[in-house]
CSV table of C-alpha atoms and ligand atoms in Angstrom, one decimal:
chain,number,residue,atom,x,y,z
A,1,UNK,CA,-25.7,-18.5,3.0
A,2,UNK,CA,-24.3,-16.9,6.2
A,3,UNK,CA,-20.6,-16.8,6.8
A,4,UNK,CA,-19.7,-19.0,9.8
A,5,UNK,CA,-16.4,-18.5,11.7
A,6,UNK,CA,-16.9,-21.4,14.1
A,7,UNK,CA,-19.9,-23.3,15.3
A,8,UNK,CA,-22.6,-20.8,16.1
A,9,UNK,CA,-20.5,-17.7,15.3
A,10,UNK,CA,-21.4,-15.7,12.2
A,11,UNK,CA,-20.3,-12.7,10.2
A,12,UNK,CA,-23.3,-10.3,10.1
A,13,UNK,CA,-21.7,-7.2,8.7
A,14,UNK,CA,-22.0,-5.2,5.5
A,15,UNK,CA,-19.9,-4.6,2.5
A,16,UNK,CA,-19.5,-0.9,1.4
A,17,UNK,CA,-18.3,-1.7,-2.2
A,18,UNK,CA,-18.1,1.9,-3.4
A,19,UNK,CA,-17.0,4.1,-0.5
A,20,UNK,CA,-14.0,6.0,-1.9
A,21,UNK,CA,-13.6,8.7,0.8
A,22,UNK,CA,-13.4,7.5,4.4
A,23,UNK,CA,-13.0,10.8,6.4
A,24,UNK,CA,-10.3,11.9,3.9
A,25,UNK,CA,-8.7,8.4,3.5
A,26,UNK,CA,-8.9,7.3,-0.1
A,27,UNK,CA,-10.5,3.9,0.0
A,28,UNK,CA,-9.9,2.7,-3.6
A,29,UNK,CA,-11.1,-0.9,-2.9
A,30,UNK,CA,-14.1,0.1,-0.7
A,31,UNK,CA,-14.5,-1.3,2.8
A,32,UNK,CA,-16.5,-3.6,5.0
A,33,UNK,CA,-18.1,-3.0,8.4
A,34,UNK,CA,-17.6,-6.3,10.1
A,35,UNK,CA,-20.0,-7.3,12.9
A,36,UNK,CA,-20.4,-10.7,14.4
A,37,UNK,CA,-23.2,-12.8,16.1
A,38,UNK,CA,-22.2,-15.2,18.8
A,39,UNK,CA,-25.1,-17.7,19.5
A,40,UNK,CA,-25.1,-19.4,22.8
A,41,UNK,CA,-27.6,-19.7,25.7
A,42,UNK,CA,-27.4,-16.0,25.6
A,43,UNK,CA,-26.8,-14.4,22.2
A,44,UNK,CA,-24.4,-11.5,21.7
A,45,UNK,CA,-23.6,-9.2,18.8
A,46,UNK,CA,-20.0,-8.0,18.5
A,47,UNK,CA,-20.3,-4.4,17.2
A,48,UNK,CA,-22.7,-3.0,14.7
A,49,UNK,CA,-22.1,-1.1,11.4
A,50,UNK,CA,-22.3,2.4,9.9
A,51,UNK,CA,-25.7,3.9,10.6
A,52,UNK,CA,-26.9,3.8,7.0
A,53,UNK,CA,-26.3,0.0,6.9
A,54,UNK,CA,-28.2,-0.7,10.1
A,55,UNK,CA,-31.3,-2.1,8.4
A,56,UNK,CA,-29.2,-4.5,6.3
A,57,UNK,CA,-27.2,-5.6,9.4
A,58,UNK,CA,-30.4,-6.2,11.4
A,59,UNK,CA,-31.8,-8.3,8.5
A,60,UNK,CA,-28.6,-10.4,8.6
A,61,UNK,CA,-29.0,-11.0,12.3
A,62,UNK,CA,-32.8,-11.7,12.0
A,63,UNK,CA,-32.1,-14.4,9.5
A,64,UNK,CA,-30.2,-16.3,12.3
A,65,UNK,CA,-32.0,-15.4,15.6
A,66,UNK,CA,-35.1,-13.4,16.6
A,67,UNK,CA,-33.9,-9.9,17.6
A,68,UNK,CA,-35.7,-10.3,20.9
A,69,UNK,CA,-33.2,-13.0,21.7
A,70,UNK,CA,-30.2,-10.8,21.6
A,71,UNK,CA,-29.0,-10.3,25.2
A,72,UNK,CA,-25.8,-8.2,24.6
A,73,UNK,CA,-24.3,-5.9,22.0
A,74,UNK,CA,-20.6,-5.5,22.6
A,75,UNK,CA,-19.3,-2.2,21.6
A,76,UNK,CA,-15.5,-2.5,21.2
A,77,UNK,CA,-15.1,1.1,19.8
A,78,UNK,CA,-17.4,4.1,19.7
A,79,UNK,CA,-16.4,5.4,16.2
A,80,UNK,CA,-19.5,5.7,14.0
A,81,UNK,CA,-18.4,3.2,11.4
A,82,UNK,CA,-19.0,0.5,14.1
A,83,UNK,CA,-21.3,2.2,16.6
A,84,UNK,CA,-23.4,4.4,14.3
A,85,UNK,CA,-25.9,1.5,14.0
A,86,UNK,CA,-26.2,1.1,17.7
A,87,UNK,CA,-29.3,3.3,18.4
A,88,UNK,CA,-31.3,1.5,15.7
A,89,UNK,CA,-30.0,-1.9,16.9
A,90,UNK,CA,-31.1,-1.2,20.5
A,91,UNK,CA,-34.5,-0.2,19.3
A,92,UNK,CA,-34.8,-3.4,17.3
A,93,UNK,CA,-33.4,-5.6,20.1
A,94,UNK,CA,-35.4,-4.6,23.2
A,95,UNK,CA,-33.7,-7.0,25.6
A,96,UNK,CA,-30.1,-6.2,24.7
A,97,UNK,CA,-27.6,-4.5,27.0
A,98,UNK,CA,-24.6,-2.6,25.7
A,99,UNK,CA,-21.3,-4.2,26.8
A,100,UNK,CA,-18.4,-1.7,26.8
A,101,UNK,CA,-15.8,-0.1,29.0
A,102,UNK,CA,-16.4,3.2,30.9
A,103,UNK,CA,-14.6,5.3,28.4
A,104,UNK,CA,-16.7,3.9,25.6
A,105,UNK,CA,-19.9,4.5,27.5
A,106,UNK,CA,-18.9,8.2,27.9
A,107,UNK,CA,-18.0,8.4,24.1
A,108,UNK,CA,-21.3,6.8,23.1
A,109,UNK,CA,-23.3,9.3,25.3
A,110,UNK,CA,-21.5,12.1,23.5
A,111,UNK,CA,-22.5,10.7,20.1
A,112,UNK,CA,-26.1,9.5,20.8
A,113,UNK,CA,-29.0,10.0,23.1
A,114,UNK,CA,-28.4,7.0,25.3
A,115,UNK,CA,-31.4,7.6,27.6
A,116,UNK,CA,-33.0,4.2,28.4
A,117,UNK,CA,-30.0,2.1,27.2
A,118,UNK,CA,-29.1,-0.9,29.4
A,119,UNK,CA,-25.4,-1.1,30.1
A,120,UNK,CA,-23.0,-3.7,31.3
A,121,UNK,CA,-19.7,-1.9,31.9
A,122,UNK,CA,-16.6,-4.1,31.8
A,123,UNK,CA,-13.0,-3.7,32.8
A,124,UNK,CA,-9.8,-5.0,31.3
A,125,UNK,CA,-9.8,-8.9,31.4
A,126,UNK,CA,-13.4,-9.1,32.7
A,127,UNK,CA,-15.3,-12.1,31.4
A,128,UNK,CA,-19.0,-12.5,30.4
A,129,UNK,CA,-20.3,-16.1,30.3
A,130,UNK,CA,-23.0,-16.6,27.7
A,131,UNK,CA,-23.7,-20.2,28.5
A,132,UNK,CA,-21.5,-22.5,26.4
A,133,UNK,CA,-19.3,-19.6,25.2
A,134,UNK,CA,-17.4,-16.9,27.1
A,135,UNK,CA,-16.4,-13.4,26.1
A,136,UNK,CA,-13.3,-11.8,27.6
A,137,UNK,CA,-12.5,-8.1,27.2
A,138,UNK,CA,-9.1,-6.5,26.7
A,139,UNK,CA,-8.6,-2.8,26.7
A,140,UNK,CA,-6.4,-1.6,23.8
A,141,UNK,CA,-6.1,2.1,24.5
A,142,UNK,CA,-5.2,4.3,21.5
A,143,UNK,CA,-5.4,1.4,19.0
A,144,UNK,CA,-6.7,3.7,17.9
A,145,UNK,CA,-9.1,5.6,20.2
A,146,UNK,CA,-8.9,5.8,24.0
A,147,UNK,CA,-11.8,3.5,24.6
A,148,UNK,CA,-10.7,0.8,22.0
A,149,UNK,CA,-11.2,-2.7,23.2
A,150,UNK,CA,-10.8,-6.2,21.8
A,151,UNK,CA,-13.1,-9.2,22.7
A,152,UNK,CA,-11.7,-12.7,23.0
A,153,UNK,CA,-13.7,-15.9,22.8
A,154,UNK,CA,-11.5,-18.6,24.4
A,155,UNK,CA,-13.7,-21.7,23.5
A,156,UNK,CA,-12.9,-21.0,19.9
A,157,UNK,CA,-9.6,-19.2,20.3
A,158,UNK,CA,-11.1,-16.3,18.4
A,159,UNK,CA,-10.2,-12.7,18.8
A,160,UNK,CA,-12.5,-9.9,17.6
A,161,UNK,CA,-9.6,-7.4,17.2
A,162,UNK,CA,-11.6,-4.3,16.3
A,163,UNK,CA,-9.7,-2.0,13.9
A,164,UNK,CA,-6.4,-3.7,14.6
A,165,UNK,CA,-5.3,-6.0,11.6
A,166,UNK,CA,-8.2,-4.4,9.6
A,167,UNK,CA,-8.1,-3.4,5.9
A,168,UNK,CA,-10.4,-1.1,3.9
A,169,UNK,CA,-11.1,-3.9,1.4
A,170,UNK,CA,-14.5,-4.8,0.0
A,171,UNK,CA,-14.7,-8.4,-1.0
A,172,UNK,CA,-17.2,-11.2,-1.3
A,173,UNK,CA,-14.6,-13.4,0.4
A,174,UNK,CA,-14.6,-13.0,4.1
A,175,UNK,CA,-11.5,-15.1,4.9
A,176,UNK,CA,-7.9,-14.3,4.2
A,177,UNK,CA,-7.3,-17.6,2.4
A,178,UNK,CA,-10.2,-16.9,-0.1
A,179,UNK,CA,-8.9,-13.4,-1.0
A,180,UNK,CA,-6.0,-12.0,-3.0
A,181,UNK,CA,-3.3,-11.9,-0.3
A,182,UNK,CA,-1.2,-9.3,-2.2
A,183,UNK,CA,-4.2,-6.9,-2.3
A,184,UNK,CA,-5.1,-7.6,1.3
A,185,UNK,CA,-1.6,-7.0,2.7
A,186,UNK,CA,-1.3,-3.8,0.6
A,187,UNK,CA,-4.7,-2.5,2.0
A,188,UNK,CA,-3.6,-3.6,5.5
A,189,UNK,CA,-0.5,-1.5,5.1
A,190,UNK,CA,-2.4,1.5,3.8
A,191,UNK,CA,-4.8,1.1,6.8
A,192,UNK,CA,-2.0,1.0,9.3
A,193,UNK,CA,-0.2,4.0,7.8
A,194,UNK,CA,-3.4,6.2,7.7
A,195,UNK,CA,-5.1,5.1,10.9
A,196,UNK,CA,-2.7,3.6,13.4
A,197,UNK,CA,0.7,5.0,12.5
A,198,UNK,CA,1.0,7.6,15.4
A,199,UNK,CA,0.3,4.9,18.0
A,200,UNK,CA,3.3,2.4,17.5
A,201,UNK,CA,4.0,2.3,21.3
A,202,UNK,CA,0.4,1.4,22.1
A,203,UNK,CA,0.2,-1.1,19.3
A,204,UNK,CA,3.3,-2.8,20.7
A,205,UNK,CA,1.7,-3.0,24.1
A,206,UNK,CA,-1.5,-4.4,22.7
A,207,UNK,CA,0.3,-7.0,20.5
A,208,UNK,CA,2.4,-8.1,23.5
A,209,UNK,CA,-0.8,-9.0,25.4
A,210,UNK,CA,-3.1,-10.2,22.6
A,211,UNK,CA,-0.5,-12.3,20.7
A,212,UNK,CA,0.1,-14.3,23.9
A,213,UNK,CA,-3.5,-15.6,23.6
A,214,UNK,CA,-4.3,-18.9,22.0
A,215,UNK,CA,-5.4,-17.6,18.6
A,216,UNK,CA,-7.0,-19.8,15.9
A,217,UNK,CA,-8.7,-16.8,14.2
A,218,UNK,CA,-8.5,-13.0,14.3
A,219,UNK,CA,-11.6,-11.2,13.2
A,220,UNK,CA,-11.1,-7.4,12.7
A,221,UNK,CA,-13.8,-4.8,12.0
A,222,UNK,CA,-12.8,-4.1,8.4
A,223,UNK,CA,-11.8,-6.5,5.6
A,224,UNK,CA,-10.9,-10.1,5.7
A,225,UNK,CA,-10.8,-12.4,8.8
A,226,UNK,CA,-7.4,-13.9,9.5
A,227,UNK,CA,-7.6,-17.7,9.8
A,228,UNK,CA,-4.7,-18.9,7.7
A,229,UNK,CA,-2.2,-16.0,7.4
A,230,UNK,CA,-2.3,-14.3,10.8
A,231,UNK,CA,1.4,-14.9,11.2
A,232,UNK,CA,2.0,-12.8,8.1
A,233,UNK,CA,0.0,-9.8,9.2
A,234,UNK,CA,1.5,-10.0,12.7
A,235,UNK,CA,5.0,-9.9,11.2
A,236,UNK,CA,4.0,-6.9,9.1
A,237,UNK,CA,2.7,-5.1,12.3
A,238,UNK,CA,6.0,-5.8,14.0
A,239,UNK,CA,7.7,-3.8,11.2
A,240,UNK,CA,5.1,-1.1,10.8
A,241,UNK,CA,4.8,-0.2,14.5
A,242,UNK,CA,8.5,0.8,14.4
A,243,UNK,CA,8.3,2.3,10.8
A,244,UNK,CA,11.1,-0.1,9.9
A,245,UNK,CA,12.9,1.4,6.9
A,246,UNK,CA,13.3,-0.4,3.7
A,247,UNK,CA,16.0,0.5,1.2
A,248,UNK,CA,13.7,3.1,-0.2
A,249,UNK,CA,13.8,6.8,-0.9
A,250,UNK,CA,10.8,8.9,-1.6
A,251,UNK,CA,10.9,12.3,-3.4
A,252,UNK,CA,7.7,14.4,-2.9
A,253,UNK,CA,7.3,17.5,-4.9
A,254,UNK,CA,4.8,20.2,-6.1
A,255,UNK,CA,5.8,22.3,-9.1
A,256,UNK,CA,4.6,25.4,-10.9
A,257,UNK,CA,6.7,25.9,-14.0
A,258,UNK,CA,8.6,22.6,-13.9
A,259,UNK,CA,11.7,23.8,-12.1
A,260,UNK,CA,11.0,22.0,-8.9
A,261,UNK,CA,9.9,18.9,-10.9
A,262,UNK,CA,13.3,18.9,-12.7
A,263,UNK,CA,15.1,19.2,-9.3
A,264,UNK,CA,13.0,16.3,-7.9
A,265,UNK,CA,13.9,14.1,-10.9
A,266,UNK,CA,17.6,14.9,-10.5
A,267,UNK,CA,17.5,14.1,-6.7
A,268,UNK,CA,15.7,10.8,-7.6
A,269,UNK,CA,18.4,10.0,-10.2
A,270,UNK,CA,21.2,10.7,-7.6
A,271,UNK,CA,19.5,8.4,-5.1
A,272,UNK,CA,18.9,5.7,-7.6
A,273,UNK,CA,22.7,5.4,-8.2
A,274,UNK,CA,22.8,3.5,-4.9
A,275,UNK,CA,20.4,0.8,-6.1
A,276,UNK,CA,17.8,2.0,-3.6
A,277,UNK,CA,14.1,1.7,-4.5
A,278,UNK,CA,13.3,5.4,-5.5
A,279,UNK,CA,9.9,6.9,-6.1
A,280,UNK,CA,9.4,10.5,-7.3
A,281,UNK,CA,5.8,11.6,-6.5
A,282,UNK,CA,4.0,14.7,-7.7
A,283,UNK,CA,1.7,15.4,-4.7
A,284,UNK,CA,-0.8,17.0,-7.1
A,285,UNK,CA,-1.3,13.7,-8.8
A,286,UNK,CA,-1.3,11.4,-5.8
A,287,UNK,CA,-3.5,11.0,-2.8
A,288,UNK,CA,-2.1,11.7,0.7
A,289,UNK,CA,-3.4,8.2,1.6
A,290,UNK,CA,-0.9,6.7,-0.9
A,291,UNK,CA,1.9,9.2,0.1
A,292,UNK,CA,1.9,8.4,3.8
A,293,UNK,CA,1.9,4.6,3.0
A,294,UNK,CA,5.0,5.1,0.9
A,295,UNK,CA,6.7,7.3,3.5
A,296,UNK,CA,6.0,4.9,6.4
A,297,UNK,CA,8.6,2.4,5.3
A,298,UNK,CA,11.1,4.6,3.5
A,299,UNK,CA,14.6,5.4,4.9
A,300,UNK,CA,14.5,9.0,3.8
A,301,UNK,CA,12.3,11.4,2.0
A,302,UNK,CA,12.8,14.7,0.2
A,303,UNK,CA,10.1,17.5,0.1
A,304,UNK,CA,10.2,20.1,-2.6
A,305,UNK,CA,8.0,23.1,-3.5
A,306,UNK,CA,8.4,26.4,-5.3
A,307,UNK,CA,7.7,29.5,-3.3
A,308,UNK,CA,4.2,30.7,-3.8
A,309,UNK,CA,2.8,33.7,-1.8
A,310,UNK,CA,5.7,33.4,0.7
A,311,UNK,CA,5.0,29.7,1.4
A,312,UNK,CA,4.6,26.3,-0.3
A,313,UNK,CA,2.1,25.3,-3.0
A,314,UNK,CA,-1.3,24.6,-1.3
A,315,UNK,CA,-1.3,20.9,-2.3
A,316,UNK,CA,2.1,20.5,-0.7
A,317,UNK,CA,0.9,22.2,2.5
A,318,UNK,CA,-2.0,19.7,2.7
A,319,UNK,CA,0.4,16.8,2.3
A,320,UNK,CA,2.8,18.1,4.9
A,321,UNK,CA,0.0,18.8,7.4
A,322,UNK,CA,-1.2,15.2,6.9
A,323,UNK,CA,2.3,13.8,7.3
A,324,UNK,CA,3.0,15.9,10.4
A,325,UNK,CA,-0.1,14.5,12.1
A,326,UNK,CA,0.8,10.9,11.4
A,327,UNK,CA,4.5,11.5,12.2
A,328,UNK,CA,6.3,8.6,10.5
A,329,UNK,CA,9.2,7.8,12.8
A,330,UNK,CA,13.0,7.6,12.2
A,331,UNK,CA,13.2,9.2,8.8
A,332,UNK,CA,15.9,11.4,7.3
A,333,UNK,CA,14.9,14.3,5.1
A,334,UNK,CA,15.9,17.0,2.6
A,335,UNK,CA,14.1,20.2,1.7
A,336,UNK,CA,14.4,21.7,-1.9
A,337,UNK,CA,12.6,24.0,-4.3
A,338,UNK,CA,12.8,26.9,-6.7
A,339,UNK,CA,11.9,30.5,-6.0
A,340,UNK,CA,11.7,33.9,-7.7
A,341,UNK,CA,12.4,36.5,-5.0
A,342,UNK,CA,13.0,34.7,-1.7
A,343,UNK,CA,13.3,31.0,-0.8
A,344,UNK,CA,10.4,31.0,1.6
A,345,UNK,CA,9.1,27.6,0.7
A,346,UNK,CA,12.3,26.1,2.0
A,347,UNK,CA,11.7,27.7,5.4
A,348,UNK,CA,8.2,26.4,5.6
A,349,UNK,CA,9.2,22.9,4.5
A,350,UNK,CA,12.0,22.9,7.0
A,351,UNK,CA,9.6,23.9,9.8
A,352,UNK,CA,7.3,20.9,8.9
A,353,UNK,CA,10.2,18.5,8.7
A,354,UNK,CA,11.5,19.6,12.1
A,355,UNK,CA,8.0,19.2,13.7
A,356,UNK,CA,7.9,15.7,12.3
A,357,UNK,CA,11.3,14.9,13.7
A,358,UNK,CA,12.7,14.1,10.3
A,359,UNK,CA,16.4,14.9,10.6
A,360,UNK,CA,18.0,16.7,7.5
A,361,UNK,CA,20.7,14.8,5.7
A,362,UNK,CA,22.3,18.1,4.5
A,363,UNK,CA,21.5,21.7,3.8
A,364,UNK,CA,18.5,22.4,1.5
A,365,UNK,CA,18.8,22.8,-2.2
A,366,UNK,CA,17.2,26.1,-3.3
A,367,UNK,CA,17.3,27.4,-6.9
A,368,UNK,CA,16.3,30.8,-8.3
A,369,UNK,CA,13.9,30.3,-11.2
A,370,UNK,CA,15.0,27.5,-13.5
A,371,UNK,CA,17.8,25.0,-12.4
A,372,UNK,CA,21.1,25.2,-14.4
A,373,UNK,CA,23.5,22.3,-14.8
A,374,UNK,CA,25.3,23.1,-11.5
A,375,UNK,CA,22.0,23.1,-9.6
A,376,UNK,CA,21.0,19.8,-11.1
A,377,UNK,CA,24.4,18.4,-10.2
A,378,UNK,CA,23.9,19.6,-6.6
A,379,UNK,CA,20.4,17.9,-6.7
A,380,UNK,CA,22.0,14.6,-7.7
A,381,UNK,CA,24.6,14.9,-4.9
A,382,UNK,CA,21.7,15.6,-2.5
A,383,UNK,CA,20.0,12.4,-3.8
A,384,UNK,CA,23.2,10.4,-3.1
A,385,UNK,CA,23.2,11.9,0.5
A,386,UNK,CA,19.6,10.7,1.0
A,387,UNK,CA,20.4,7.3,-0.3
A,388,UNK,CA,23.4,7.0,2.0
A,389,UNK,CA,20.8,6.7,4.9
A,390,UNK,CA,19.3,3.6,3.3
A,391,UNK,CA,21.3,0.5,4.2
B,401,LIG,FE1,-13.1,1.5,11.9
B,401,LIG,FE2,-11.8,3.5,14.3
B,401,LIG,O1,-13.2,2.7,13.3
């Protein structure tokens, strides 16, 4: 049975149950590529799917309408998880025109041979009457690509929100009220932290416009469709777009001979004296996907590595590079680590933290070889200083 969102509107996407690496993002619960069919006097598809799922997607559509009767394929976003199936879709739907904005047309032409494609280029707030239903388009630049767009269907108060409000969450349930809301919100948070985090200002601008619409249902391009709990995800976005800090301290470390690990545990113990939620995380045992999700809503974080080859441990370098790119806002920080000859790791960690805009709570804690009791006392004091930022 096809999933129907409202009369004549169907989910025709695909579930990618076992994808575990999404361009470096660890997708522990798989994903979905949501696409939708709007049936009216003229039929329209809203987005497609990853290229390898195009035959399955087209079979889903064909079960509902002949492919020759598809008049439009809306492309809200040119990224290949949604537009990769576009070339095969247009071959199978000979009467369909691609509906997108000018930036998306340019991006599609740089991904695909678009020779012979029919286009309908739309601008912000333009409408497209389908006969009985109307599509209206809203540019949402940098949420999360320059050409990103959302499509609104006023007759059903339904917003196709593209990546916004999405989750990498494979499920046989397509609606929020049929899924485990704890899992869904955790995956929505992970999605925000790993995909949308650098664009808080643009998210705020998009939410300001889109949340003013009459919304009965919000259908993103990944994960469940919001029809009962949209207020919950909207409230979460209000917090995430500002990286609103919880009373939470994160200690990230890499270690070689356990010295930096012992320092990390002592910093964590000092921070925990305040009653803050403290997590001590070995970056060699934890994905960067999880790490940035934890850092997004912390008040402060510490970063520790021994000095290796005049720098940090390679796994820590990878984590710091990832965090620097996503740039969680408004965090306080601390650098620490052990060394043998010169505390070069501290210099490198400090450079990354500065580039992230994470202000230090105090001077770094460096330790030659193994930490003695005085060093561990100093680490606990540093933990207390970190926790003082969490109110
Ligand atoms: Fe799900 Fe930005 O693509």
